[in-house]
mmCIF file of C-alpha atoms in Angstrom:
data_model
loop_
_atom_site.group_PDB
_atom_site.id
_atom_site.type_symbol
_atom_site.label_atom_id
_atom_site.label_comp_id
_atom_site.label_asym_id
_atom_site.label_seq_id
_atom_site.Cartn_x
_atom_site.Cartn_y
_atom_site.Cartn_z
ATOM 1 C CA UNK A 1 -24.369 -4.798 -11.284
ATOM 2 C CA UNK A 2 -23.822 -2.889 -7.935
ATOM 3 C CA UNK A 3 -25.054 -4.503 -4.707
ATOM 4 C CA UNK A 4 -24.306 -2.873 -0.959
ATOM 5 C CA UNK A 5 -25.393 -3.701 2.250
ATOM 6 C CA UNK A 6 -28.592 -0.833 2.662
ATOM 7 C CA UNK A 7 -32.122 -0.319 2.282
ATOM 8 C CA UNK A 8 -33.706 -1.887 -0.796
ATOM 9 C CA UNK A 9 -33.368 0.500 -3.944
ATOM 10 C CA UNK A 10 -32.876 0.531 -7.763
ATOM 11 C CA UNK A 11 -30.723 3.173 -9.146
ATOM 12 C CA UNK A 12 -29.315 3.911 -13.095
ATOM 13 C CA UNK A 13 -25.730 4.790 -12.144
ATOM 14 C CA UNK A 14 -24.053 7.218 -14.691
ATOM 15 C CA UNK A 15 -24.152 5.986 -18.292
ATOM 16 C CA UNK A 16 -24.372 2.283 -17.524
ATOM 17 C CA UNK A 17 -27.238 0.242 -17.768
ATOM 18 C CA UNK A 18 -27.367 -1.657 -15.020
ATOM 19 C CA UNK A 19 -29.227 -3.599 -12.182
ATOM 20 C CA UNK A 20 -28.405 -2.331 -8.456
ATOM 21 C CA UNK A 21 -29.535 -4.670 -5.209
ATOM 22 C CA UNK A 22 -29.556 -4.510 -1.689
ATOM 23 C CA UNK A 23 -28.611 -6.084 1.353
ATOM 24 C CA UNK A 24 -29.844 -6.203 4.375
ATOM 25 C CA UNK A 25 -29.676 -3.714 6.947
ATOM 26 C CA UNK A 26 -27.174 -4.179 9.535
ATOM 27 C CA UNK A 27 -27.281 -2.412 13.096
ATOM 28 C CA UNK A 28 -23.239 -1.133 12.576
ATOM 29 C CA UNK A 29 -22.079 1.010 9.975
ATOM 30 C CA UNK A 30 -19.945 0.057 7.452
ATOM 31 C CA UNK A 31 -16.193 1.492 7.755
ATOM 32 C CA UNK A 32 -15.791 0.688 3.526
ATOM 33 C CA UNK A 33 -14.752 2.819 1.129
ATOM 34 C CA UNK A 34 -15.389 2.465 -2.226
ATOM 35 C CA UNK A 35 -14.252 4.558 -5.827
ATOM 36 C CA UNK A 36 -15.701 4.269 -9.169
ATOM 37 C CA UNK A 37 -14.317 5.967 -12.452
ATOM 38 C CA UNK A 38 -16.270 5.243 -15.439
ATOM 39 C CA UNK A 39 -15.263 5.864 -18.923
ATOM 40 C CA UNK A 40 -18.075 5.988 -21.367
ATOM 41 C CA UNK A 41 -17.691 5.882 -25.234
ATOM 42 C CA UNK A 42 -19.697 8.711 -27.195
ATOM 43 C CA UNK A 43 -19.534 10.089 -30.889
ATOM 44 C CA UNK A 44 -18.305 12.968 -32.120
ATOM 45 C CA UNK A 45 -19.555 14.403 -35.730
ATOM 46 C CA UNK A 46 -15.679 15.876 -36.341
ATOM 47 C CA UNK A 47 -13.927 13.651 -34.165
ATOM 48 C CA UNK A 48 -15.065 10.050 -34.370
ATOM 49 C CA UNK A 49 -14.984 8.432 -30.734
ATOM 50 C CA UNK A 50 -15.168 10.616 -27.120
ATOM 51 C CA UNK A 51 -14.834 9.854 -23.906
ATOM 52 C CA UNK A 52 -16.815 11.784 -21.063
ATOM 53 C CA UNK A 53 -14.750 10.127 -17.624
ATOM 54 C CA UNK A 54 -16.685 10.876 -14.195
ATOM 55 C CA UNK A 55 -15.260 9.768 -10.847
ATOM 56 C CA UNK A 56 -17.018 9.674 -7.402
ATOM 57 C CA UNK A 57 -15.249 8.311 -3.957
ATOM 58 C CA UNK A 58 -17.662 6.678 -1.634
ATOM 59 C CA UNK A 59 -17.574 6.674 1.962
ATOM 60 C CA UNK A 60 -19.166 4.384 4.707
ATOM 61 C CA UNK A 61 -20.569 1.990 2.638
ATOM 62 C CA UNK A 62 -20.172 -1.747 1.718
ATOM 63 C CA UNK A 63 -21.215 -0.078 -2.378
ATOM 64 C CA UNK A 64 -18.667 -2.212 -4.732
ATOM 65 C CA UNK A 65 -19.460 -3.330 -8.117
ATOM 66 C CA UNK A 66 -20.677 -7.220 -9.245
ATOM 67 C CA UNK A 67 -20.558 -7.874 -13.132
ATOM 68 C CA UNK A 68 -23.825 -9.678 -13.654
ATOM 69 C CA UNK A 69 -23.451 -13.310 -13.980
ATOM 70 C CA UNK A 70 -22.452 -14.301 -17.585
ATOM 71 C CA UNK A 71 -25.074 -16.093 -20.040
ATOM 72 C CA UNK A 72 -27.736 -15.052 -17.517
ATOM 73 C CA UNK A 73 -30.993 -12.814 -17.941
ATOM 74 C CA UNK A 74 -33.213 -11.535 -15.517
ATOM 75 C CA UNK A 75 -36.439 -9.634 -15.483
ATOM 76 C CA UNK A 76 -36.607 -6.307 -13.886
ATOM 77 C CA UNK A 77 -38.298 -2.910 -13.571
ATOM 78 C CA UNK A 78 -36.846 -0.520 -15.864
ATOM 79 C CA UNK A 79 -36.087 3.320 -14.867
ATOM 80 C CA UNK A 80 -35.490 5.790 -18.097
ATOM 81 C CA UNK A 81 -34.009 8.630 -15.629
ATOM 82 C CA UNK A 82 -31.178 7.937 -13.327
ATOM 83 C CA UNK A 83 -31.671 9.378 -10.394
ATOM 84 C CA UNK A 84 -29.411 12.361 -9.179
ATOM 85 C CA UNK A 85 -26.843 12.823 -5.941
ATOM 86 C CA UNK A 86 -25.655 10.030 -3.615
ATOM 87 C CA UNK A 87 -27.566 8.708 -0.362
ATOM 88 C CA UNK A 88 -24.067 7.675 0.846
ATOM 89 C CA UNK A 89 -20.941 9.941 1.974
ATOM 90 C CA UNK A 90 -18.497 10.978 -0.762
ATOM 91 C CA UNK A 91 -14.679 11.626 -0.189
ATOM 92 C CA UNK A 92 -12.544 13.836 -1.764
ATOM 93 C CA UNK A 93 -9.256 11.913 -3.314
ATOM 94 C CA UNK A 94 -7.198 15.036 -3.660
ATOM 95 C CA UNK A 95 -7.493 18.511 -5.876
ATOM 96 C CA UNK A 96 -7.566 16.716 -9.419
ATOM 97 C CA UNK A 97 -7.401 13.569 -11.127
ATOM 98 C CA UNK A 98 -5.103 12.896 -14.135
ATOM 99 C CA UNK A 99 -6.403 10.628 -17.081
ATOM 100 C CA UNK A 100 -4.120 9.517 -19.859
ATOM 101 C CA UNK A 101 -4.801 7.894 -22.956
ATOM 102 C CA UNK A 102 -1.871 7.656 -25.166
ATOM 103 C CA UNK A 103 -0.512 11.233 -25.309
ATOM 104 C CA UNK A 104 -3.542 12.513 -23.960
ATOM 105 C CA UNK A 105 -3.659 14.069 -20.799
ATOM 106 C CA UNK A 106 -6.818 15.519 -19.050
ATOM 107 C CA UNK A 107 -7.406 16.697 -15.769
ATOM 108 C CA UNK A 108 -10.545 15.761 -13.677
ATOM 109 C CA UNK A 109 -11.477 18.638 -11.112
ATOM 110 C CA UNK A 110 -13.976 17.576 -8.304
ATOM 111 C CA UNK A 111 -17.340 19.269 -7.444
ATOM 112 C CA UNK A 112 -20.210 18.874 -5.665
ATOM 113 C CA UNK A 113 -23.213 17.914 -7.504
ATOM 114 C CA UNK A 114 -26.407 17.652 -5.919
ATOM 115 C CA UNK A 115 -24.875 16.651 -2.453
ATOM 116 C CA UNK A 116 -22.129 14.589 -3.641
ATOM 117 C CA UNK A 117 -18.592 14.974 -4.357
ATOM 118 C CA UNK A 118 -18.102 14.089 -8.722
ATOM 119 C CA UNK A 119 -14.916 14.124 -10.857
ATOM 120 C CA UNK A 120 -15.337 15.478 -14.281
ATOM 121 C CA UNK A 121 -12.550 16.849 -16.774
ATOM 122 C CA UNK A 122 -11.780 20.417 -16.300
ATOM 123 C CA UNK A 123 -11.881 20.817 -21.115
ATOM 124 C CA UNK A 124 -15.260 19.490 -21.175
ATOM 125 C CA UNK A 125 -15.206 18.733 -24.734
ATOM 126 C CA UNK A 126 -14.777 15.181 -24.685
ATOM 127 C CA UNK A 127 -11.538 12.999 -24.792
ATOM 128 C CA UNK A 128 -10.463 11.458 -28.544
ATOM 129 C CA UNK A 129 -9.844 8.508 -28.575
ATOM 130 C CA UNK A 130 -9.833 4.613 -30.057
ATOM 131 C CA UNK A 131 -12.281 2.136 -28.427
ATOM 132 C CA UNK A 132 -9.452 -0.608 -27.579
ATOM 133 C CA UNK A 133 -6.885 1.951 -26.594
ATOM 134 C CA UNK A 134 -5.398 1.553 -22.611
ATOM 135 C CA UNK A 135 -6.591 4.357 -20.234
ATOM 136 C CA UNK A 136 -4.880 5.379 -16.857
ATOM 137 C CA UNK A 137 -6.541 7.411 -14.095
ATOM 138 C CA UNK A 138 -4.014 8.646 -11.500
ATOM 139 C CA UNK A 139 -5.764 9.985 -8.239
ATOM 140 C CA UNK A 140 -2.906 11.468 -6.059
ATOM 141 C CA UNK A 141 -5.519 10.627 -2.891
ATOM 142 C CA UNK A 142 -6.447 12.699 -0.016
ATOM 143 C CA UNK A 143 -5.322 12.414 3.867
ATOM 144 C CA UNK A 144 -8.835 12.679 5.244
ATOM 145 C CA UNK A 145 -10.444 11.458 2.548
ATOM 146 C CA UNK A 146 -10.081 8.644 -0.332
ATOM 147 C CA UNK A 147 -6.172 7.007 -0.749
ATOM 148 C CA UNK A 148 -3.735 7.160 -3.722
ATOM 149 C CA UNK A 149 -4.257 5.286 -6.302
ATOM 150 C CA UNK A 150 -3.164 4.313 -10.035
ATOM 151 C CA UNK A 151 -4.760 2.077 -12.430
ATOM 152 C CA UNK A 152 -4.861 1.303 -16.486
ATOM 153 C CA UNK A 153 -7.180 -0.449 -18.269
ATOM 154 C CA UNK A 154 -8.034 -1.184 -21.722
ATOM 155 C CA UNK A 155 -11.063 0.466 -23.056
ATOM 156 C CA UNK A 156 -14.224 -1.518 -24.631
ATOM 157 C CA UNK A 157 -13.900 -1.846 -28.563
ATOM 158 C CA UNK A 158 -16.053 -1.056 -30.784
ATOM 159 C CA UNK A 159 -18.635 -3.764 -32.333
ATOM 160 C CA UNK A 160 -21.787 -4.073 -34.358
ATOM 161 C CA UNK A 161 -24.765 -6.211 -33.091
ATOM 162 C CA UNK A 162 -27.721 -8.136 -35.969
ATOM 163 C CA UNK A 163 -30.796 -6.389 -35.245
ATOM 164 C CA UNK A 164 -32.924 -8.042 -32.242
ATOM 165 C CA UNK A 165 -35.978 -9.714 -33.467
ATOM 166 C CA UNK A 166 -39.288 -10.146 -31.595
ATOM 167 C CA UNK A 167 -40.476 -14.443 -30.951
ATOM 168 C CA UNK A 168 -43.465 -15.515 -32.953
ATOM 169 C CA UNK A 169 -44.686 -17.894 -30.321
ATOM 170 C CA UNK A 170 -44.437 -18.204 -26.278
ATOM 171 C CA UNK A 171 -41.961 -21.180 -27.079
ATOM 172 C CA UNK A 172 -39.221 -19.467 -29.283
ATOM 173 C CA UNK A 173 -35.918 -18.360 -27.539
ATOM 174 C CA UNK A 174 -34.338 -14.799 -28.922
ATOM 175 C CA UNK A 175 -30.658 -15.668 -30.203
ATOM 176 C CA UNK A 176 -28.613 -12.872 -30.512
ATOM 177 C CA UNK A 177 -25.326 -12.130 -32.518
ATOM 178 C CA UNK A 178 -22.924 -9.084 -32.171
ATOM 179 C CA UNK A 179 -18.812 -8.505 -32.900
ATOM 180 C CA UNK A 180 -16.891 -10.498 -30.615
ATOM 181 C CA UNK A 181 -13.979 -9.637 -28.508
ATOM 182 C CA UNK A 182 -10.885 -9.038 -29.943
ATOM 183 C CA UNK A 183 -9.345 -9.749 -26.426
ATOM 184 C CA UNK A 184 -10.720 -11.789 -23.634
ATOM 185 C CA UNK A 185 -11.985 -10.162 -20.546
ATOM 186 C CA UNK A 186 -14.783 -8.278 -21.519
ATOM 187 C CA UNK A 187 -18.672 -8.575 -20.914
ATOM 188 C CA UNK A 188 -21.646 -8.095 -22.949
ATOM 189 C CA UNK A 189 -24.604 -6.505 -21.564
ATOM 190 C CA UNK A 190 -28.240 -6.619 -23.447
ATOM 191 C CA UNK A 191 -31.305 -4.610 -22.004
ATOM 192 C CA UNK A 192 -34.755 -5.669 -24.210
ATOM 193 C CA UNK A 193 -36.459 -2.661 -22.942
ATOM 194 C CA UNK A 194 -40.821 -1.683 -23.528
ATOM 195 C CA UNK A 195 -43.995 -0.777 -21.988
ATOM 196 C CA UNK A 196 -45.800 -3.724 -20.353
ATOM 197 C CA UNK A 197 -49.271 -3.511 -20.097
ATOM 198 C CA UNK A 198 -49.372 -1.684 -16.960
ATOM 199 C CA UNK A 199 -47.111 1.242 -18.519
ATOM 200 C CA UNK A 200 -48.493 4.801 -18.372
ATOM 201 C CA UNK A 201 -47.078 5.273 -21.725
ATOM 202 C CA UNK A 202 -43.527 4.833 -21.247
ATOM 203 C CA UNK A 203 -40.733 2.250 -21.224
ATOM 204 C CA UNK A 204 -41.588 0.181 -17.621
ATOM 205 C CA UNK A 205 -39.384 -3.006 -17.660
ATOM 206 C CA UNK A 206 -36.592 -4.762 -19.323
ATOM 207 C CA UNK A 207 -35.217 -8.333 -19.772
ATOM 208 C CA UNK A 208 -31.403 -7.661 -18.449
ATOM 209 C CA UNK A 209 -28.579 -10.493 -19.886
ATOM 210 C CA UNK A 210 -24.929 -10.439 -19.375
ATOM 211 C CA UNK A 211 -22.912 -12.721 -21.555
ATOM 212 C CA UNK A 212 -19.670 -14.139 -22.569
ATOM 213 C CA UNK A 213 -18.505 -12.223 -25.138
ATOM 214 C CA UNK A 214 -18.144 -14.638 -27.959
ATOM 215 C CA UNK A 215 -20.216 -13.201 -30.258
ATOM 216 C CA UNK A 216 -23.537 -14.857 -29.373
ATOM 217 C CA UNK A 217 -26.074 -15.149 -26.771
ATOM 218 C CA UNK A 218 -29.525 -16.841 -26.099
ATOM 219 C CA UNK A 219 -32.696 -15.008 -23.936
ATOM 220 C CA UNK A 220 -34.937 -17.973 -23.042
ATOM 221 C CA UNK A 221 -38.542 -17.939 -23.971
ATOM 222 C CA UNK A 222 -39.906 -17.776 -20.335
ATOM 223 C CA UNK A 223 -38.177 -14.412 -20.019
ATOM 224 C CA UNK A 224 -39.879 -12.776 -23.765
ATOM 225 C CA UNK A 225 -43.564 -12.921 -23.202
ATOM 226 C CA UNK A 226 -43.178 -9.061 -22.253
ATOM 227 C CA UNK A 227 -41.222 -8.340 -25.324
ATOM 228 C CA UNK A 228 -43.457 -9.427 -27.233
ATOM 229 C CA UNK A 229 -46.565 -8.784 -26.096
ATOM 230 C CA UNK A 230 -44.865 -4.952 -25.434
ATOM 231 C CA UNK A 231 -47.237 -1.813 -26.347
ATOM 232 C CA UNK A 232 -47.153 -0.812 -29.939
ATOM 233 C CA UNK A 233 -43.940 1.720 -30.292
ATOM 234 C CA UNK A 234 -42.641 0.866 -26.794
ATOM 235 C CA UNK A 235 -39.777 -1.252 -27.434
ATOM 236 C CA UNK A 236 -36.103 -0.341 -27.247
ATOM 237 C CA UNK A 237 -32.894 -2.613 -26.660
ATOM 238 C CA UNK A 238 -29.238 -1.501 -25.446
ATOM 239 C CA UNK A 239 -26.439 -3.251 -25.617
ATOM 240 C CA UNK A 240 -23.342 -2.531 -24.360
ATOM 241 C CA UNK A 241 -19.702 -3.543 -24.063
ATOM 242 C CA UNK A 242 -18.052 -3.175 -20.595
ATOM 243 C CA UNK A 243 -14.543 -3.850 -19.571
ATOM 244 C CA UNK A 244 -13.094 -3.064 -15.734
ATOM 245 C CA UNK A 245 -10.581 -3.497 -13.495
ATOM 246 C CA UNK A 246 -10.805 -3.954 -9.429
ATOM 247 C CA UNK A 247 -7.887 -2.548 -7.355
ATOM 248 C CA UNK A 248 -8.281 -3.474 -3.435
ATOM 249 C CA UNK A 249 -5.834 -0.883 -1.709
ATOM 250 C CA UNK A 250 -6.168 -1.946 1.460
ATOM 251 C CA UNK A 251 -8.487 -4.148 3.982
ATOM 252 C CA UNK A 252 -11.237 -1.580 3.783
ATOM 253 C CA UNK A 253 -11.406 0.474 0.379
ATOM 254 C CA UNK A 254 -11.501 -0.241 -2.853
ATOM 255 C CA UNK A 255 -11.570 0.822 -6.808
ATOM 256 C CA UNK A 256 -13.051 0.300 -9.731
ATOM 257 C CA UNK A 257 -12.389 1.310 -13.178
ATOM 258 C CA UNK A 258 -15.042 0.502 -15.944
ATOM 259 C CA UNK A 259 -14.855 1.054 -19.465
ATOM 260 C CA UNK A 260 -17.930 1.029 -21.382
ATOM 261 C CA UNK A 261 -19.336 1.364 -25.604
ATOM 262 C CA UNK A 262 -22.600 1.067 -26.062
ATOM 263 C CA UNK A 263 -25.219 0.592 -28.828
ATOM 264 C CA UNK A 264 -26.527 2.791 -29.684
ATOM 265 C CA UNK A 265 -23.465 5.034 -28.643
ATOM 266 C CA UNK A 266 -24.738 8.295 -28.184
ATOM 267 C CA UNK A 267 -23.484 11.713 -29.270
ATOM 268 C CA UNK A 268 -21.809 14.458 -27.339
ATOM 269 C CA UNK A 269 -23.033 16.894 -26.112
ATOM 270 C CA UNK A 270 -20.376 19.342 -24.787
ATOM 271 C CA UNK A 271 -20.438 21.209 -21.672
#
């Protein structure tokens, strides 16, 4: 998850499902920055696997992401939408990005979108590639705005997870089984997403899990009384596969590369 030090929110950021917290306010401003480059995994009818990479450099805030804890779960609100723009300051980390996976290169050109500052690739057709194959970002950095920087990380294989089941009783936990890891350093992310009672005929709130990523993983029973008690047809789970790296480059900024396949993955789009 993300947590900063700000006024208490919940966001969807990019294609990740994840939980975002906050801190308390502080009187002083926060002198942090902080740079996320996400890699998602998509489909491709012709191609097989895409990637759709999307950069933003943050500015004046203490934003930096927290994997949730493994073999944990939590119940939360859930939001379908993420929500659009930045409340915080975005930086500029030079002209253009360069992303290279194997002997693909693709340059991300930055933009402003709805008040903030976003890396995308300049072909948008998507980026082949392997889930499991190493990616490198190289941002050449910016004076007045976010530093140089170069990082590689491997990307999150693929996997196939047993169909999630629904208790019979207020006492039964909800086991779980997927693919494990190939290679350690991964995480495992489940979402058991529905419409509670109070839902106005959408999804409303999820049981959120991260776990090891061995395989298998247990939701207790206190946590499934929504789940199963959800409104007829509102029920949908997402799990997903994340793998990232953390690069502090100096006392007051850092960056964060994440890697992410999901289930189920979905399809580009094209731009």
């Amino acid at each position: 998850m993300l947590t900063m030090r700000c006024r208490t929110r919940s966001l969807v950021l990019l294609a990740l499902t994840v939980l975002l917290s906050a801190c308390v306010d502080t009187l002083e401003p926060s002198k942090n920055r902080f740079g996320l480059v996400s890699y998602s995994a998509l489909t491709d009818e012709v191609r097989g696997y895409v990637m759709d990479p999307e950069a933003t450099f943050y500015d004046k805030t203490d934003l930096r992401y927290t994997p949730p804890p493994a073999d944990s779960c939590v119940l939360a609100a859930y939001v379908a939408a993420p929500l659009s723009g930045s409340s915080f300051p975005t930086l500029s980390a030079g002209d253009f990005l360069v992303s290279q996976v194997g002997a693909q290169r693709d340059t991300l050109r930055g933009a402003v979108e709805f008040g903030a500052y976003v890396y995308r690739p300049v072909r948008r057709t998507g980026i082949p590639f392997t889930p499991g194959d190493t990616v490198s970002v190289q941002i050449p950095g910016s004076l007045t705005g976010f530093p140089a920087a170069t990082v590689s990380l491997r990307t999150a294989e693929a996997f196939t997870a047993d169909p999630v089941g629904i208790p019979e009783t207020s006492t039964e936990d909800l086991a779980l089984t997927w693919t494990a890891a190939p290679v350690a350093g991964s995480l495992m992310t489940v979402s058991l997403r529905y419409g509670n009672a109070f839902s106005n005929g959408g999804l409303n709130e999820q049981v959120f899990c991260g776990f090891t990523d061995d395989g298998t993983g247990t939701i207790p029973a206190a946590l499934l009384n929504g789940w199963r008690n959800a409104v007829p047809g509102l029920r949908e789970t997402r799990i997903i596969r994340l793998r990232s790296k953390e690069l502090a480059i100096d006392d007051r900024t850092t960056l964060t590369v994440i890697s992410s396949f999901g289930l189920p993955t979905g399809a580009f789009a094209g731009r």
